[in-house]
Coordinates of C-alpha atoms in Angstrom, one line a residue:
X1449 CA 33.8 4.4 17.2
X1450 CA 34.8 7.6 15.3
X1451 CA 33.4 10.7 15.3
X1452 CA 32.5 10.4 11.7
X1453 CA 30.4 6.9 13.0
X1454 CA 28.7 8.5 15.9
X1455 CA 27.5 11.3 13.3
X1456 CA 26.4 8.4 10.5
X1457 CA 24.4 6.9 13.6
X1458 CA 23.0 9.9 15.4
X1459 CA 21.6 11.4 12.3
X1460 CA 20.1 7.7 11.3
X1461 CA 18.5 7.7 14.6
X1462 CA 17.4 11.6 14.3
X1463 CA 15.8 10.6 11.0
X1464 CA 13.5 8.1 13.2
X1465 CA 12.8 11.1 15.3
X1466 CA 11.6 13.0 12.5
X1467 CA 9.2 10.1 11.4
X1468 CA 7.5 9.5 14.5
X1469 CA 7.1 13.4 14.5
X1470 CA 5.8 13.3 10.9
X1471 CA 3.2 10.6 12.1
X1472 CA 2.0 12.4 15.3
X1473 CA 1.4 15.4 12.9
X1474 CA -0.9 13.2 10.4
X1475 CA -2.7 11.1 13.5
X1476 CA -3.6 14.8 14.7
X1477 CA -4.8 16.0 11.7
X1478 CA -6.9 12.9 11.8
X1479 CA -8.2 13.5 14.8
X1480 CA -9.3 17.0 13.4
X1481 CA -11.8 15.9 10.7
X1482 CA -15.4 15.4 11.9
X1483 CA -15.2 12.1 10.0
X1484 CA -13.1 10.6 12.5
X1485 CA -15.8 10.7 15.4
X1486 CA -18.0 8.2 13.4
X1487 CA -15.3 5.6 14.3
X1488 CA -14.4 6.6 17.9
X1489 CA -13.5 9.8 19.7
X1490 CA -9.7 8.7 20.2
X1491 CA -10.1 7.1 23.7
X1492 CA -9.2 4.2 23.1
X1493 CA -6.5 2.1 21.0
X1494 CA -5.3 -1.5 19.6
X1495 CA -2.2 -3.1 19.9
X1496 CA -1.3 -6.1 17.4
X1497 CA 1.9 -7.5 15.8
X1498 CA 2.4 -8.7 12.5
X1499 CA 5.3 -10.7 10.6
X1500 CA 7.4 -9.1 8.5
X1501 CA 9.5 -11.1 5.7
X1502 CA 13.4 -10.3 5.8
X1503 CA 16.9 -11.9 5.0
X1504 CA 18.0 -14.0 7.6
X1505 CA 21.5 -12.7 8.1
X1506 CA 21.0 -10.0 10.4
X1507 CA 21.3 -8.7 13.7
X1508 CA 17.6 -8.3 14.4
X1509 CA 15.7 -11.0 12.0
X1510 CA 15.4 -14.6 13.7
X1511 CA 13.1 -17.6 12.3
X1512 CA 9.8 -17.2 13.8
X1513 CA 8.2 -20.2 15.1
X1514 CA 4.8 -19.1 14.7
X1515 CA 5.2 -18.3 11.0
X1516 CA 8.0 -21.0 10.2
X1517 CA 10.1 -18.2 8.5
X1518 CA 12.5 -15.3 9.0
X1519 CA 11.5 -11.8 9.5
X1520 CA 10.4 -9.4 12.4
X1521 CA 7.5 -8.0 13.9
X1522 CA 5.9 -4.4 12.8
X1523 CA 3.6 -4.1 16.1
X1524 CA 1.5 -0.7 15.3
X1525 CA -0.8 0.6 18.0
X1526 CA -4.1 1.7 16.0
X1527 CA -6.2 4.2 17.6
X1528 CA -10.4 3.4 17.8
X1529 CA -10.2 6.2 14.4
X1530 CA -8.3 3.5 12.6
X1531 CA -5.3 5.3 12.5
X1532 CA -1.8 3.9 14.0
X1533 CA -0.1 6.2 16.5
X1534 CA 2.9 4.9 16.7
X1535 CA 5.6 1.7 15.1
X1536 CA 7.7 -0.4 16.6
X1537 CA 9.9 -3.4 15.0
X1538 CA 10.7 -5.9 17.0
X1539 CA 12.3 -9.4 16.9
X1540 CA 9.9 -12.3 16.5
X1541 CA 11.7 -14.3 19.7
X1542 CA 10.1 -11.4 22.1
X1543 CA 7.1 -11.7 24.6
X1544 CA 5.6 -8.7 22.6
X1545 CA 3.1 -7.8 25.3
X1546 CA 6.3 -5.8 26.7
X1547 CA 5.8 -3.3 23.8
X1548 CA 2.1 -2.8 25.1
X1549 CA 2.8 0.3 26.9
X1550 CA 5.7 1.2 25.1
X1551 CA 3.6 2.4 22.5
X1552 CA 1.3 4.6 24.6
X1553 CA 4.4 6.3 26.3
X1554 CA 6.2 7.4 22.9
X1555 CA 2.9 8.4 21.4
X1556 CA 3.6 12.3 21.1
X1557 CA 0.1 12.9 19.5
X1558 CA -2.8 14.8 20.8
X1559 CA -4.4 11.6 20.7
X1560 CA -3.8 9.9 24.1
X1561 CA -5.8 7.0 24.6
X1562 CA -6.3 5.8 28.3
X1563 CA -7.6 2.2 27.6
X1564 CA -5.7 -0.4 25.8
X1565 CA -6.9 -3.6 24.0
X1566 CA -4.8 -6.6 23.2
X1567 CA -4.5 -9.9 22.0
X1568 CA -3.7 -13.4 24.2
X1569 CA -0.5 -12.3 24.5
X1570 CA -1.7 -9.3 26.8
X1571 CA -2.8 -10.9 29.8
X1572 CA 0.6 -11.3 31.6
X1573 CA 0.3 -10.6 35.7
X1574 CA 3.3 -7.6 35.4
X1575 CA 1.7 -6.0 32.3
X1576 CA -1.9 -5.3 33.9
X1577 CA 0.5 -3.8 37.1
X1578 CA 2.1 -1.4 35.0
X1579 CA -0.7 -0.7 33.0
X1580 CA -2.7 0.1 35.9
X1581 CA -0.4 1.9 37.9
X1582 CA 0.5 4.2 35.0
X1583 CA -3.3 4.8 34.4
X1584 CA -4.3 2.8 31.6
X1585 CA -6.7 0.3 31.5
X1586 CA -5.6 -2.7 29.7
X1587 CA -8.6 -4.5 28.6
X1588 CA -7.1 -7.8 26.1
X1589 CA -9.7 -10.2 23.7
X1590 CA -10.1 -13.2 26.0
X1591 CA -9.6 -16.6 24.5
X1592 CA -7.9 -19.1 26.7
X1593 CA -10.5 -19.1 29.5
X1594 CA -9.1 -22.6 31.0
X1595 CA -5.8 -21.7 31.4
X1596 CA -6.8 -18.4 33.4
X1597 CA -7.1 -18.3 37.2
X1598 CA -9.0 -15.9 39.1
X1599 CA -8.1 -14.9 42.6
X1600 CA -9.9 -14.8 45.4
X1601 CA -8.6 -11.1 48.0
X1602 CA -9.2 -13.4 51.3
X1603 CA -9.1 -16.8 52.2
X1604 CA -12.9 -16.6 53.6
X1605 CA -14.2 -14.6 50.0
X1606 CA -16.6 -17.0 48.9
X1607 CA -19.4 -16.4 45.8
X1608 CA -22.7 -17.8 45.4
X1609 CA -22.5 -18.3 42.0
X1610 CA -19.7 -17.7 40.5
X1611 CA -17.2 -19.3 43.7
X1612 CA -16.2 -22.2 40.8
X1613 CA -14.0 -20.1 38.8
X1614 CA -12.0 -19.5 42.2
X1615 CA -10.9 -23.0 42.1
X1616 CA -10.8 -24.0 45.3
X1617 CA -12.3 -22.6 48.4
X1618 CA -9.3 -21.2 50.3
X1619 CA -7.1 -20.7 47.5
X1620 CA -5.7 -18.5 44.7
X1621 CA -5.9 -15.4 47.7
X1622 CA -3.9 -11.8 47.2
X1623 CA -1.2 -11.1 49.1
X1624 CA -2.5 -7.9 49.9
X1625 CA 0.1 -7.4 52.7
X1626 CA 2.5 -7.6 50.1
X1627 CA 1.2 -5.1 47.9
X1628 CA 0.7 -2.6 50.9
X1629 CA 4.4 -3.1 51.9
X1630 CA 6.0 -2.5 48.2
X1631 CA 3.7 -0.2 47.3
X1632 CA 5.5 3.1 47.4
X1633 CA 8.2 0.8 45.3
X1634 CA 5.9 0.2 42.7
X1635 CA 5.1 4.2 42.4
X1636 CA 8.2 4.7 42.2
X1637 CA 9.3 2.4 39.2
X1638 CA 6.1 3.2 38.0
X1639 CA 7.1 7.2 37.9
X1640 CA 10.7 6.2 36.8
X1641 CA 8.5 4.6 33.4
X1642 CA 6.9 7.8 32.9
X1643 CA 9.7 10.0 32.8
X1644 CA 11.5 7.3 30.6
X1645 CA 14.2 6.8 33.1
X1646 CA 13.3 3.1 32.7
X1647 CA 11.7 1.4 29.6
X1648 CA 8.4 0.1 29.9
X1649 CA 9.8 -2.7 27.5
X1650 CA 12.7 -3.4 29.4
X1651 CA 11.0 -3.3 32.8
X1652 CA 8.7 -6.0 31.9
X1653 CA 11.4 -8.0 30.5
X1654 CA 13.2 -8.3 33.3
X1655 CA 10.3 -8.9 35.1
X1656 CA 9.5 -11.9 33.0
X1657 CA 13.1 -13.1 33.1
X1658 CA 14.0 -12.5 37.0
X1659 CA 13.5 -14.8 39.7
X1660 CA 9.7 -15.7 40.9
X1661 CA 11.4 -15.0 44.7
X1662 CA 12.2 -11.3 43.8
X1663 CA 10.0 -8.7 45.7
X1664 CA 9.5 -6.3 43.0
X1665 CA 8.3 -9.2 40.3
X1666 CA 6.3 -10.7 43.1
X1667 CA 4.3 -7.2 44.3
X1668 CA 3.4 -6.8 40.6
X1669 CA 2.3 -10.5 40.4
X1670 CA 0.0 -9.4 42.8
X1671 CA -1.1 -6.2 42.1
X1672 CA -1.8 -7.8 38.3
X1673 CA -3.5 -10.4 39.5
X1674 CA -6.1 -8.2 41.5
X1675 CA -6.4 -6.0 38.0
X1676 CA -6.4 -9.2 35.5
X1677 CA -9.1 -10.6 37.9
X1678 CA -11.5 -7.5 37.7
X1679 CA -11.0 -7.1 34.4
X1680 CA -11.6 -10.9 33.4
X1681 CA -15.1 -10.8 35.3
X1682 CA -16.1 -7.4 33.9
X1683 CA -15.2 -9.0 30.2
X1684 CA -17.8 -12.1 31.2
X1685 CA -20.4 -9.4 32.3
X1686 CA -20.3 -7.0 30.0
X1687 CA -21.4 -8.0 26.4
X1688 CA -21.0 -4.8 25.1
X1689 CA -17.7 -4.4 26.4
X1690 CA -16.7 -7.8 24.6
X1691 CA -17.8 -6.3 21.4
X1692 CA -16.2 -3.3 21.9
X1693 CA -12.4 -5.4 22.3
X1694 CA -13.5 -7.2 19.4
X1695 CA -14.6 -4.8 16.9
X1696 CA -11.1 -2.8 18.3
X1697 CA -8.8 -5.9 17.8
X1698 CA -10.5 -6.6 14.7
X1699 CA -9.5 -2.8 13.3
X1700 CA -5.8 -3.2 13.9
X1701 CA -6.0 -6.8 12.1
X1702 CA -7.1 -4.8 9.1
X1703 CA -4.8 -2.3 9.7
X1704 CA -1.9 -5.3 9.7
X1705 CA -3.4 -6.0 6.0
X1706 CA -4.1 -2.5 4.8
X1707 CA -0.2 -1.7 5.5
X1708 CA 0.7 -4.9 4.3
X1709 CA -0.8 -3.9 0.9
X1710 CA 0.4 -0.5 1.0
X1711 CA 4.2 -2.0 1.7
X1712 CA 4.2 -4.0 -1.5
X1713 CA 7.6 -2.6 -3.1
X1714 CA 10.3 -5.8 -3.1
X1715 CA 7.5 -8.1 -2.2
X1716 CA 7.2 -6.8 1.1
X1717 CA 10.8 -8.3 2.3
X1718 CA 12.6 -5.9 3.9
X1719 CA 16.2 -5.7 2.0
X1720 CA 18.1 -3.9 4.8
X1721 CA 20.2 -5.6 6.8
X1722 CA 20.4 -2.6 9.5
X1723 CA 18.1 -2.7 12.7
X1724 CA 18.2 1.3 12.5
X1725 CA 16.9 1.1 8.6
X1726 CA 14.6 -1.6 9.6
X1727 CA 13.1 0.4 12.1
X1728 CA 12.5 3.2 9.3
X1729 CA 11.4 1.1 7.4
X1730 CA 8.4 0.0 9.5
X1731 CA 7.9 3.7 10.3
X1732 CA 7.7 5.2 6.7
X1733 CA 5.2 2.4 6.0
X1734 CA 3.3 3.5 9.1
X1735 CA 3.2 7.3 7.9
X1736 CA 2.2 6.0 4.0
X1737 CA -0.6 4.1 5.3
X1738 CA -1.8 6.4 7.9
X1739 CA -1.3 9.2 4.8
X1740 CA -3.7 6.7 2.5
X1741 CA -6.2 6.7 5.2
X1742 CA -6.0 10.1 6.2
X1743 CA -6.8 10.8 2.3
X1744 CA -9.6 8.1 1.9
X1745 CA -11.0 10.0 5.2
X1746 CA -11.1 13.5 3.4
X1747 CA -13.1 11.7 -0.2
X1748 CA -15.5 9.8 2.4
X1749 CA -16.1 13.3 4.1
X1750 CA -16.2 15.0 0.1
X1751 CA -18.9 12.1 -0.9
X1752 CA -21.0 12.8 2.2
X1753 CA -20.9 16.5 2.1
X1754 CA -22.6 16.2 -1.9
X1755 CA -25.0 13.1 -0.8
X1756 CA -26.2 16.3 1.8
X1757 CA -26.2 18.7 -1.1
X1758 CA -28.8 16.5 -2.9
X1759 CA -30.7 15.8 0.0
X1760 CA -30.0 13.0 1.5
X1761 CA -30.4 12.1 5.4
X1762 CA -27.2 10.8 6.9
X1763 CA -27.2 8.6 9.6
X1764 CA -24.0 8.3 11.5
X1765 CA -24.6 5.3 12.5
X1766 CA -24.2 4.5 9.2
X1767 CA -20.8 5.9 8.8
X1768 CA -19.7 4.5 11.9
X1769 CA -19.4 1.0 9.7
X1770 CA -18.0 2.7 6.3
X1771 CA -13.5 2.0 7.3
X1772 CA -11.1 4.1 5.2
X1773 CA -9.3 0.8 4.4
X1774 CA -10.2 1.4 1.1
X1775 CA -8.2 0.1 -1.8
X1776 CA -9.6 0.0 -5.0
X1777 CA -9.4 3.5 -6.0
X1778 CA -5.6 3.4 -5.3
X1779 CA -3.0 2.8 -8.4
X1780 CA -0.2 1.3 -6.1
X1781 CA 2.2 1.6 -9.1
X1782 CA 1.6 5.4 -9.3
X1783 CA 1.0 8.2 -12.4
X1784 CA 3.7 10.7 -11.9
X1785 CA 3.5 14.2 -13.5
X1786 CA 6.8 15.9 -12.5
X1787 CA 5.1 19.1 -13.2
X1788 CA 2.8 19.3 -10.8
X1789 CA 5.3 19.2 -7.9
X1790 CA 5.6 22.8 -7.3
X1791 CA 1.7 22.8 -7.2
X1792 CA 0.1 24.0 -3.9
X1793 CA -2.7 21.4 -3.0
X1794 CA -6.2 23.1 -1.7
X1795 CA -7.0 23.3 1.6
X1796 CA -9.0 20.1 3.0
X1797 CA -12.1 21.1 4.9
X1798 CA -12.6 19.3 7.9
X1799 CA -16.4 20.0 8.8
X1800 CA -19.0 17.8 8.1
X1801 CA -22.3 18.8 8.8
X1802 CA -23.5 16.2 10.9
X1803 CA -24.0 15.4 14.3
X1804 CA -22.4 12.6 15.8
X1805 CA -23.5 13.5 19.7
X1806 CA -25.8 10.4 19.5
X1807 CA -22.9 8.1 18.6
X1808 CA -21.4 9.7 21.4
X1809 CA -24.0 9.0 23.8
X1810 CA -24.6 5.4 22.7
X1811 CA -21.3 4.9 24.1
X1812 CA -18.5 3.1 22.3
X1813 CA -20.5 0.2 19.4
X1814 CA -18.7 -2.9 17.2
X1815 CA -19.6 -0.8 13.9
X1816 CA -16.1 -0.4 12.3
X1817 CA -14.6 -3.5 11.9
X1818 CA -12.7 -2.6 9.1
X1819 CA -11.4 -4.5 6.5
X1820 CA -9.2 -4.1 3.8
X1821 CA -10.9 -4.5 0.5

């Protein structure tokens, strides 16, 4: 490759530098607004892909059997405020619970969630293990409840009531031994994640693609199946907690549709042929629709502060289930004044004055599904 190549390419993949930079300056200026409390305090975030429409012939783009067409995946990590912290785009032939923690790692926001929900795809033995071992708590929606085993940490362990879902008696035990032996291993690929020595992504693939005899798949089998086991009987007894997954898998759903909207220009098929462009492609659509709902935040905030003006009691409970997926207000097609380009906007006012300590205190609620009008 020439120098004049390695230029074209570094500065294409510097441009995606500058994007995810230009998202984790909106997400924190999200995080800034007292509006955003009403919908969560940033603690916790949803991971979700959705199919993107694009010509077949290229490098990337392969027919996706789920959606019986060619395209890619846009999988966005949206925070419990609704807004996405960061983009990937990904082929549709991968597992894309490898790009679970990928996400959280490239994040540069202020906003640094610590729990993670998911969909089905989530609840891989290898994926808990990492999660847990680099501190998150992955928490996915549940749906497939027969096809799930949970495991037993001794041979004698035995439950009075619940001993069925064991299988049986005996069986489906941790290696624990296993786990105590490769567990300084584990830190160590673990650490060699976080400093990005390693990619989460292409850990977890090889994990899912090496041999069942290895030692280092077989000690994360078993740490994940200790993790997916605790967390599998804390989603059975903890509504609450079930709502909570579902109201924050529900908001990146809507978040898949909002952008989908948003992304209308060449009916949502993206033209470029290069994974690099692709890539920005997914990203600038990321930063225009976290920009539409950083703006719909700031006239939800300007609506509230008159409603006070005149008098009237807000309850932020009741704001917790107002989304800024909003749409109808928005002319997609644009009215451009060239004029006002030099213009210097006025500076948004972030204070709102009410108190959102009892949202706080009820603890995490399903208000806030979201959906795109």
């Amino acid at each position: 490759m020439s120098g004049h190549e390695l230029s074209y390419v570094a500065n294409k993949h510097f441009s995606i530098v500058l994007l995810n930079e230009a998202i984790a300056d909106l997400v924190n200026a999200h995080a800034r607004l007292d509006i955003s409390q009403a919908w969560g305090d940033g603690t916790a975030v949803a991971a979700d892909g959705t199919h993107m429409d694009t010509y077949l012939d290229n490098l990337l783009s392969e027919t996706s059997v789920r959606y019986g067409k060619p395209g890619g995946i846009a999988y966005h990590h949206v925070s419990d405020t609704y807004i996405a912290l960061f983009t990937h785009f990904i082929p549709c032939g991968v597992w894309e619970a490898v790009y679970i923690i990928e996400g959280l790692l490239k994040n540069t926001s202020e906003v640094q969630p610590t729990t993670v929900h998911a969909d089905t795809q989530g609840q891989s033995f290898p994926v808990f293990a990492l999660a847990h071992l680099l501190g998150f708590d992955l928490i996915p929606r549940i749906r497939n409840w027969k096809e799930l085993t949970f495991y037993r940490p001794s041979k004698q362990s035995e439950y009075v009531h619940i001993d069925a879902l064991f299988g049986e008696p005996g069986k489906n035990v941790i290696d624990f031994d296993l786990i105590e032996s490769r567990f300084r291993h584990l830190m160590r690929v673990a650490v060699s994640v976080r400093e990005g020595t390693i990619s989460s992504s292409t850990l977890l693939k090889r994990l899912r693609s090496g041999s069942r005899k290895n030692a280092t798949y077989a000690a994360f089998r078993e740490v994940g199946r200790v993790i997916r086991t605790v967390q599998l009987l804390r989603y059975l007894s903890d509504a609450p907690l079930r709502r909570r997954v579902t109201a924050a898998t529900n908001k990146v759903e809507s978040f898949n549709r909002f952008s989908h909207w948003i992304g209308f220009g060449n009916r949502g098929v993206i033209a470029d042929n290069d994974p690099i462009e692709q890539e920005k492609a997914m990203k600038f659509n990321a930063l225009l629709t976290n920009t539409v709902i950083f703006h719909n935040a700031l006239d939800i905030a300007e609506i509230i502060r008159q409603l006070l003006e005149e008098g009237w009691e807000i309850d932020p409970e009741d704001l917790a289930h107002i989304s800024p997926y909003l749409t109808e207000h928005i002319n997609r097609f644009g009215e451009y004044s060239t004029h006002e380009l030099g213009i210097q906007p006025d500076a948004y006012d972030p204070k709102l004055d009410v108190d959102f300590i009892p949202l706080r205190e009820q603890g995490p609620t399903a208000a806030g599904l979201g959906q795109a009008a």
